[in-house]
Amino acid sequence: MSNSQERDPNKKPETRFATKLIHFGSEIDEHTGASSVPIYQASTFHHHDIFNPPVHDYSRSGNPTRQALEDYIAVLEGGVRGFAFASGMAAISTAFLLFSTGDHVIVTEDVYGGTYRLLTTVLNRLGIDSTFVDMTDFEAVRAALKPNTKAVFMETPSNPTLKITDIGEIAAWAKQHDLITLLDNTFMTPYHQRPIELGVDIVLHSATKFLGGHSDVLAGLAVAANDGLARRLKQLQNGLGTVLGSQESWLLMRGMKTLQARMEHSERSARKLAEWLNAHPAVTRVYFPGLADHPRRDVHEKQSKGYGAVVSFDAGDGERAKAVLSRVKIPLVAVSLGAVESILSYPAMMSHAAMPPEVRQERGITDGLLRYSVGLEDIDDLIADLDQALNG
């Protein structure tokens, strides 16, 4: 056997996604052989040799449990380095602080309400300007370019109307203009969609949602596609101190191990729910990328391996939507999504309450719009429950 054919006994074979979820590189503690990453509940670390400091010296700057999580998400997203934050908005806020006074960013128009609030009430005060555009219209994106534009922020499928942005098209155009591309991948997760492989520079997650999956941890993640951006994000994470604690890091890793199984089950149910809603006389419109008539379904299928587990639908008006919220018995009526239990949300008063009513209307977030995050319950029970709520 030639040298080029010799196998490295320490090199792990390339594996598929389901295997990576369980065997991600730090799943076994190297010191004890424990089958779970230890929770290092320490704020600081002893220097045995002052001239050779330890890898970790202070938990704001780095913690072994958090490091295992950060390595984990980098493996799943295919980036060079991951970063764990105290919430999804902490991750997004930190990423936006890559930019400076006088800079301009182009943003998906029906972006998550918290991101909209950050851009329009905080970053604008710091002199970071933003233009919201319908990213299903590539010409609108191109027209939004200014001499001081530094970045494009995408959310696809968007929240809550599930509009589809062509990731590769936008990323290629952005590179031509030396723009940084950022993408919120919360809805799809790296199981369904890996934006870095499509040319995106930074991928962001509210890990509170599908990655955690159990409504028991608040967390955010970011993954950088190259070393330069990774160094800048690390500097910001350390400087701002917006880090995830060791307990939450451990909980998140535990939740992520079942990501594929949960997503597969919830997506099957979401498809059935979307088709049922599409035929219901009390529903005026259904948003789900898996429906045959969903706008730009072909684009979504080109860049994603599945349709996700979120279905939005319009009950007709605000009063009908509120009546449904008061009648359902099974799902949580709550903020958030992506959990083992189904969650029914009212964007106008919850996730997008920070948007002025006229802005919501312009972006299709009507007073009758409801967002259903499908969990792991029996789908026939969920449908029966929603049927009585719609017909009550």
Short mmCIF file of C-alpha atoms in Angstrom, two decimals:
data_model
loop_
_atom_site.label_atom_id
_atom_site.label_comp_id
_atom_site.label_asym_id
_atom_site.label_seq_id
_atom_site.Cartn_x
_atom_site.Cartn_y
_atom_site.Cartn_z
CA MET A 1 0.00 0.00 0.00
CA SER A 2 1.40 3.42 -0.97
CA ASN A 3 1.75 6.24 1.54
CA SER A 4 -1.13 8.08 -0.13
CA GLN A 5 -3.35 5.06 0.47
CA GLU A 6 -2.40 4.52 4.09
CA ARG A 7 -5.18 5.17 6.53
CA ASP A 8 -4.82 7.42 9.53
CA PRO A 9 -6.05 5.26 12.44
CA ASN A 10 -7.03 8.39 14.40
CA LYS A 11 -9.01 9.98 11.59
CA LYS A 12 -12.73 9.44 11.89
CA PRO A 13 -14.62 8.47 8.70
CA GLU A 14 -16.89 11.03 7.07
CA THR A 15 -20.43 10.45 8.31
CA ARG A 16 -23.96 11.50 7.49
CA PHE A 17 -25.95 14.07 9.44
CA ALA A 18 -27.75 11.70 11.82
CA THR A 19 -24.42 10.21 12.87
CA LYS A 20 -22.83 13.65 13.30
CA LEU A 21 -25.61 14.58 15.72
CA ILE A 22 -24.45 11.83 18.07
CA HIS A 23 -20.74 11.63 17.23
CA PHE A 24 -19.67 15.26 16.82
CA GLY A 25 -16.17 15.08 18.25
CA SER A 26 -16.67 15.99 21.91
CA GLU A 27 -19.37 13.49 22.79
CA ILE A 28 -17.04 11.45 25.05
CA ASP A 29 -15.06 13.11 27.82
CA GLU A 30 -11.40 12.46 27.05
CA HIS A 31 -10.40 12.48 30.73
CA THR A 32 -12.97 10.08 32.18
CA GLY A 33 -14.66 8.41 29.22
CA ALA A 34 -18.03 9.82 30.34
CA SER A 35 -20.70 9.51 27.64
CA SER A 36 -21.87 13.07 28.23
CA VAL A 37 -19.89 16.31 28.05
CA PRO A 38 -19.22 17.39 31.67
CA ILE A 39 -20.76 20.60 32.96
CA TYR A 40 -17.81 22.77 33.95
CA GLN A 41 -19.50 24.94 36.56
CA ALA A 42 -16.48 27.19 36.99
CA SER A 43 -15.97 30.88 36.48
CA THR A 44 -12.18 30.80 36.41
CA PHE A 45 -9.33 28.32 35.85
CA HIS A 46 -6.02 27.81 37.67
CA HIS A 47 -2.74 28.63 35.92
CA HIS A 48 -0.38 25.77 36.86
CA ASP A 49 2.36 27.53 34.94
CA ILE A 50 2.06 31.31 34.57
CA PHE A 51 4.22 31.19 31.44
CA ASN A 52 2.01 28.54 29.81
CA PRO A 53 -1.59 29.58 30.51
CA PRO A 54 -4.39 27.01 30.20
CA VAL A 55 -6.68 26.82 27.18
CA HIS A 56 -9.46 28.34 29.29
CA ASP A 57 -8.78 31.03 31.86
CA TYR A 58 -12.14 32.72 32.50
CA SER A 59 -15.58 31.45 31.50
CA ARG A 60 -16.65 34.63 29.72
CA SER A 61 -13.73 34.10 27.36
CA GLY A 62 -14.14 30.34 27.11
CA ASN A 63 -15.63 27.40 28.97
CA PRO A 64 -15.05 23.71 28.11
CA THR A 65 -18.76 22.87 28.10
CA ARG A 66 -19.59 25.85 25.90
CA GLN A 67 -16.63 25.03 23.67
CA ALA A 68 -18.02 21.55 23.05
CA LEU A 69 -21.33 23.09 21.96
CA GLU A 70 -19.60 25.65 19.75
CA ASP A 71 -17.58 22.92 18.07
CA TYR A 72 -20.79 20.88 17.67
CA ILE A 73 -22.72 23.56 15.75
CA ALA A 74 -19.67 24.32 13.59
CA VAL A 75 -19.57 20.65 12.55
CA LEU A 76 -23.30 20.60 11.76
CA GLU A 77 -23.27 23.83 9.75
CA GLY A 78 -19.95 23.17 8.02
CA GLY A 79 -18.26 26.34 9.29
CA VAL A 80 -14.83 26.96 10.76
CA ARG A 81 -15.98 28.05 14.22
CA GLY A 82 -19.15 28.31 16.27
CA PHE A 83 -20.18 30.70 19.04
CA ALA A 84 -22.82 30.25 21.76
CA PHE A 85 -24.78 33.19 23.16
CA ALA A 86 -27.31 33.83 25.90
CA SER A 87 -30.19 34.06 23.38
CA GLY A 88 -30.92 34.17 19.69
CA MET A 89 -31.11 37.95 19.83
CA ALA A 90 -27.75 38.07 21.62
CA ALA A 91 -26.27 36.15 18.69
CA ILE A 92 -27.93 38.40 16.10
CA SER A 93 -27.05 41.60 17.99
CA THR A 94 -23.42 40.54 18.29
CA ALA A 95 -23.22 39.74 14.59
CA PHE A 96 -24.65 43.15 13.65
CA LEU A 97 -21.97 44.82 15.77
CA LEU A 98 -19.46 43.75 13.14
CA PHE A 99 -20.66 46.96 11.48
CA SER A 100 -19.97 50.57 12.37
CA THR A 101 -21.48 54.03 12.28
CA GLY A 102 -22.22 54.99 8.69
CA ASP A 103 -22.67 51.41 7.49
CA HIS A 104 -25.82 50.14 5.74
CA VAL A 105 -27.37 46.67 5.66
CA ILE A 106 -30.05 45.14 3.41
CA VAL A 107 -32.56 43.02 5.34
CA THR A 108 -35.41 40.60 4.57
CA GLU A 109 -38.59 42.68 4.91
CA ASP A 110 -40.69 40.30 7.03
CA VAL A 111 -37.83 39.52 9.36
CA TYR A 112 -38.40 38.32 12.94
CA GLY A 113 -39.85 41.13 15.05
CA GLY A 114 -36.95 41.15 17.51
CA THR A 115 -34.48 41.67 14.67
CA TYR A 116 -36.66 44.45 13.29
CA ARG A 117 -36.75 46.11 16.72
CA LEU A 118 -32.97 45.87 17.08
CA LEU A 119 -32.40 47.48 13.69
CA THR A 120 -34.99 50.25 14.03
CA THR A 121 -34.66 51.25 17.67
CA VAL A 122 -31.07 50.41 18.67
CA LEU A 123 -28.70 50.12 15.73
CA ASN A 124 -30.20 53.12 13.97
CA ARG A 125 -29.21 55.21 17.03
CA LEU A 126 -25.66 53.98 16.53
CA GLY A 127 -25.68 55.11 12.92
CA ILE A 128 -26.12 51.67 11.33
CA ASP A 129 -28.80 52.07 8.68
CA SER A 130 -30.99 49.35 7.21
CA THR A 131 -33.27 48.89 4.21
CA PHE A 132 -35.98 46.22 4.33
CA VAL A 133 -36.72 44.56 1.00
CA ASP A 134 -38.76 41.70 -0.39
CA MET A 135 -35.94 39.26 -1.09
CA THR A 136 -38.11 37.17 -3.36
CA ASP A 137 -37.50 40.04 -5.80
CA PHE A 138 -33.81 39.98 -6.73
CA GLU A 139 -34.08 43.30 -8.54
CA ALA A 140 -35.36 44.92 -5.33
CA VAL A 141 -32.29 43.60 -3.51
CA ARG A 142 -29.97 44.98 -6.17
CA ALA A 143 -31.76 48.34 -6.11
CA ALA A 144 -31.22 48.61 -2.34
CA LEU A 145 -27.42 48.64 -2.72
CA LYS A 146 -25.77 51.86 -1.55
CA PRO A 147 -22.13 52.98 -1.55
CA ASN A 148 -22.01 52.32 2.22
CA THR A 149 -23.76 48.92 2.13
CA LYS A 150 -21.74 46.35 4.06
CA ALA A 151 -24.03 43.34 4.47
CA VAL A 152 -27.15 41.41 3.51
CA PHE A 153 -29.23 39.76 6.24
CA MET A 154 -31.49 36.93 5.07
CA GLU A 155 -34.21 34.93 6.75
CA THR A 156 -35.55 32.06 4.65
CA PRO A 157 -38.18 30.82 5.02
CA SER A 158 -39.09 34.15 6.58
CA ASN A 159 -41.00 34.54 9.82
CA PRO A 160 -44.00 34.25 9.75
CA THR A 161 -45.09 34.27 6.08
CA LEU A 162 -42.42 31.77 4.98
CA LYS A 163 -41.21 33.72 1.94
CA ILE A 164 -38.34 32.06 0.13
CA THR A 165 -35.06 33.82 -0.66
CA ASP A 166 -32.67 32.30 -3.20
CA ILE A 167 -29.65 31.94 -0.90
CA GLY A 168 -27.10 31.13 -3.57
CA GLU A 169 -28.22 33.96 -5.83
CA ILE A 170 -28.01 36.58 -3.07
CA ALA A 171 -24.72 35.22 -1.70
CA ALA A 172 -23.05 35.27 -5.12
CA TRP A 173 -24.21 38.82 -5.79
CA ALA A 174 -23.07 39.93 -2.33
CA LYS A 175 -19.59 38.53 -2.91
CA GLN A 176 -19.33 40.57 -6.13
CA HIS A 177 -19.86 43.69 -4.01
CA ASP A 178 -17.71 42.61 -1.03
CA LEU A 179 -20.73 42.36 1.25
CA ILE A 180 -20.97 40.07 4.27
CA THR A 181 -23.96 37.73 4.14
CA LEU A 182 -25.79 36.67 7.30
CA LEU A 183 -28.68 34.19 7.47
CA ASP A 184 -31.06 33.27 10.26
CA ASN A 185 -31.42 29.49 9.92
CA THR A 186 -33.70 28.97 12.92
CA PHE A 187 -36.68 27.54 11.01
CA MET A 188 -34.75 25.05 8.86
CA THR A 189 -31.84 24.11 11.14
CA PRO A 190 -28.70 22.54 9.65
CA TYR A 191 -30.65 19.32 9.20
CA HIS A 192 -32.68 20.84 6.36
CA GLN A 193 -30.54 23.75 5.19
CA ARG A 194 -26.80 24.55 5.34
CA PRO A 195 -26.31 28.11 4.11
CA ILE A 196 -22.51 28.11 4.35
CA GLU A 197 -22.44 25.50 1.59
CA LEU A 198 -24.43 28.01 -0.51
CA GLY A 199 -21.96 30.85 0.05
CA VAL A 200 -23.25 32.51 3.24
CA ASP A 201 -20.64 34.00 5.61
CA ILE A 202 -22.41 33.82 9.00
CA VAL A 203 -25.27 31.52 10.02
CA LEU A 204 -27.38 32.42 13.05
CA HIS A 205 -29.84 30.47 15.20
CA SER A 206 -32.27 31.05 17.96
CA ALA A 207 -31.25 27.71 19.46
CA THR A 208 -34.13 28.12 21.91
CA LYS A 209 -36.30 26.74 19.10
CA PHE A 210 -35.73 23.53 17.09
CA LEU A 211 -32.13 22.95 18.14
CA GLY A 212 -33.00 22.90 21.85
CA GLY A 213 -36.40 21.47 21.07
CA HIS A 214 -37.86 21.19 24.59
CA SER A 215 -38.87 24.72 25.66
CA ASP A 216 -36.37 24.55 28.51
CA VAL A 217 -33.32 26.52 27.38
CA LEU A 218 -32.71 30.04 26.06
CA ALA A 219 -29.74 30.15 23.67
CA GLY A 220 -28.34 31.58 20.46
CA LEU A 221 -25.67 30.29 18.08
CA ALA A 222 -23.54 31.74 15.31
CA VAL A 223 -21.24 29.97 12.86
CA ALA A 224 -18.56 31.69 10.77
CA ALA A 225 -17.57 30.44 7.34
CA ASN A 226 -13.99 31.74 7.46
CA ASP A 227 -11.25 32.42 9.99
CA GLY A 228 -11.31 36.20 9.56
CA LEU A 229 -14.96 36.53 10.53
CA ALA A 230 -14.48 33.94 13.28
CA ARG A 231 -11.77 36.06 14.91
CA ARG A 232 -13.96 39.17 14.74
CA LEU A 233 -16.97 37.36 16.22
CA LYS A 234 -14.84 35.92 19.01
CA GLN A 235 -13.57 39.40 19.88
CA LEU A 236 -17.15 40.69 20.05
CA GLN A 237 -18.42 37.71 22.05
CA ASN A 238 -15.66 38.13 24.61
CA GLY A 239 -15.90 41.91 24.70
CA LEU A 240 -19.67 42.03 25.08
CA GLY A 241 -19.90 39.05 27.41
CA THR A 242 -23.12 37.80 25.81
CA VAL A 243 -22.16 34.17 26.40
CA LEU A 244 -24.16 31.04 27.11
CA GLY A 245 -23.73 29.46 30.53
CA SER A 246 -22.40 25.93 31.01
CA GLN A 247 -25.72 24.47 32.22
CA GLU A 248 -27.58 25.84 29.20
CA SER A 249 -24.80 24.66 26.88
CA TRP A 250 -25.19 21.13 28.23
CA LEU A 251 -28.99 21.23 27.91
CA LEU A 252 -28.72 22.44 24.33
CA MET A 253 -26.32 19.66 23.35
CA ARG A 254 -28.68 17.11 24.87
CA GLY A 255 -31.56 18.51 22.84
CA MET A 256 -29.60 18.67 19.60
CA LYS A 257 -28.85 14.94 19.63
CA THR A 258 -32.48 14.20 18.72
CA LEU A 259 -32.81 16.99 16.14
CA GLN A 260 -33.23 14.80 13.07
CA ALA A 261 -35.76 12.46 14.67
CA ARG A 262 -37.82 15.39 15.94
CA MET A 263 -37.66 17.34 12.68
CA GLU A 264 -38.67 14.34 10.58
CA HIS A 265 -41.71 13.62 12.75
CA SER A 266 -42.81 17.25 13.01
CA GLU A 267 -42.36 17.88 9.29
CA ARG A 268 -44.55 14.91 8.32
CA SER A 269 -47.24 16.23 10.62
CA ALA A 270 -46.82 19.81 9.36
CA ARG A 271 -47.38 18.70 5.76
CA LYS A 272 -50.61 16.96 6.73
CA LEU A 273 -51.76 19.97 8.76
CA ALA A 274 -50.97 22.40 5.93
CA GLU A 275 -52.92 20.33 3.40
CA TRP A 276 -55.88 20.07 5.77
CA LEU A 277 -55.86 23.82 6.47
CA ASN A 278 -55.61 24.54 2.73
CA ALA A 279 -58.97 22.84 2.23
CA HIS A 280 -60.70 24.35 5.28
CA PRO A 281 -63.44 26.87 4.44
CA ALA A 282 -62.69 29.06 7.48
CA VAL A 283 -59.06 29.59 6.43
CA THR A 284 -58.33 32.26 3.82
CA ARG A 285 -54.66 31.45 3.19
CA VAL A 286 -52.01 28.92 4.21
CA TYR A 287 -48.24 29.44 4.19
CA PHE A 288 -46.07 26.30 4.04
CA PRO A 289 -43.18 25.64 1.64
CA GLY A 290 -44.36 22.07 1.08
CA LEU A 291 -47.66 23.11 -0.51
CA ALA A 292 -47.73 22.80 -4.30
CA ASP A 293 -48.77 26.43 -4.75
CA HIS A 294 -46.37 27.99 -2.22
CA PRO A 295 -44.50 30.82 -3.98
CA ARG A 296 -40.94 29.83 -4.98
CA ARG A 297 -41.30 26.30 -3.72
CA ASP A 298 -38.86 25.27 -6.45
CA VAL A 299 -36.23 27.63 -5.03
CA HIS A 300 -36.72 26.24 -1.54
CA GLU A 301 -36.37 22.66 -2.78
CA LYS A 302 -33.13 23.59 -4.54
CA GLN A 303 -31.51 24.80 -1.32
CA SER A 304 -33.25 22.85 1.44
CA LYS A 305 -33.80 19.16 2.10
CA GLY A 306 -37.20 19.60 3.70
CA TYR A 307 -40.02 22.02 4.43
CA GLY A 308 -39.77 22.47 8.18
CA ALA A 309 -42.44 22.23 10.85
CA VAL A 310 -43.98 25.72 10.85
CA VAL A 311 -47.34 26.38 9.19
CA SER A 312 -48.85 29.86 9.13
CA PHE A 313 -52.46 30.48 8.19
CA ASP A 314 -54.94 33.35 8.05
CA ALA A 315 -58.19 32.87 9.95
CA GLY A 316 -59.75 35.85 8.16
CA ASP A 317 -59.48 38.64 10.72
CA GLY A 318 -58.25 39.45 14.21
CA GLU A 319 -61.40 38.44 16.03
CA ARG A 320 -61.48 35.00 14.41
CA ALA A 321 -57.79 34.49 15.12
CA LYS A 322 -58.25 35.38 18.78
CA ALA A 323 -61.25 33.04 19.00
CA VAL A 324 -59.13 30.17 17.70
CA LEU A 325 -56.43 30.99 20.27
CA SER A 326 -59.00 30.81 23.06
CA ARG A 327 -60.54 27.53 21.89
CA VAL A 328 -57.57 25.25 21.17
CA LYS A 329 -56.86 22.65 23.83
CA ILE A 330 -53.63 20.89 22.80
CA PRO A 331 -50.98 23.38 21.63
CA LEU A 332 -49.37 25.92 23.89
CA VAL A 333 -50.61 29.40 23.07
CA ALA A 334 -47.28 31.08 23.47
CA VAL A 335 -44.32 32.91 22.06
CA SER A 336 -41.64 30.66 20.50
CA LEU A 337 -41.67 27.55 18.31
CA GLY A 338 -39.71 24.42 17.54
CA ALA A 339 -40.53 22.35 20.62
CA VAL A 340 -41.73 18.82 21.30
CA GLU A 341 -45.10 20.35 22.18
CA SER A 342 -47.00 22.19 19.46
CA ILE A 343 -47.10 25.97 19.86
CA LEU A 344 -49.72 28.29 18.38
CA SER A 345 -48.64 31.93 18.18
CA TYR A 346 -50.27 35.20 17.22
CA PRO A 347 -47.56 37.24 15.44
CA ALA A 348 -49.46 40.54 15.58
CA MET A 349 -49.40 40.49 19.39
CA MET A 350 -46.37 38.26 20.00
CA SER A 351 -43.33 37.79 17.74
CA HIS A 352 -44.02 40.87 15.58
CA ALA A 353 -45.64 43.18 18.11
CA ALA A 354 -42.60 45.48 17.75
CA MET A 355 -43.62 46.24 14.16
CA PRO A 356 -46.07 49.12 13.71
CA PRO A 357 -49.48 47.87 12.45
CA GLU A 358 -49.07 49.52 9.06
CA VAL A 359 -45.66 47.89 8.57
CA ARG A 360 -47.08 44.48 9.50
CA GLN A 361 -49.90 44.90 6.99
CA GLU A 362 -47.48 45.87 4.23
CA ARG A 363 -45.52 42.68 4.85
CA GLY A 364 -48.50 40.35 4.92
CA ILE A 365 -48.57 39.91 8.69
CA THR A 366 -52.29 40.45 9.02
CA ASP A 367 -54.38 40.57 12.19
CA GLY A 368 -55.83 37.18 11.19
CA LEU A 369 -52.48 35.44 10.82
CA LEU A 370 -51.62 32.55 13.14
CA ARG A 371 -48.36 30.58 13.25
CA TYR A 372 -48.49 26.91 14.17
CA SER A 373 -45.26 25.16 15.16
CA VAL A 374 -46.05 21.46 14.92
CA GLY A 375 -44.68 19.29 17.71
CA LEU A 376 -44.61 15.56 18.35
CA GLU A 377 -48.26 14.95 19.24
CA ASP A 378 -50.44 12.72 17.08
CA ILE A 379 -51.33 14.83 14.04
CA ASP A 380 -54.93 13.57 13.95
CA ASP A 381 -55.42 14.86 17.48
CA LEU A 382 -53.95 18.24 16.51
CA ILE A 383 -56.21 18.49 13.47
CA ALA A 384 -59.33 17.52 15.43
CA ASP A 385 -58.49 20.13 18.05
CA LEU A 386 -57.88 22.88 15.48
CA ASP A 387 -61.07 21.90 13.64
CA GLN A 388 -63.20 22.45 16.70
CA ALA A 389 -61.43 25.75 17.35
CA LEU A 390 -62.02 27.00 13.80
CA ASN A 391 -65.64 25.86 13.74
CA GLY A 392 -66.58 26.81 17.29
#
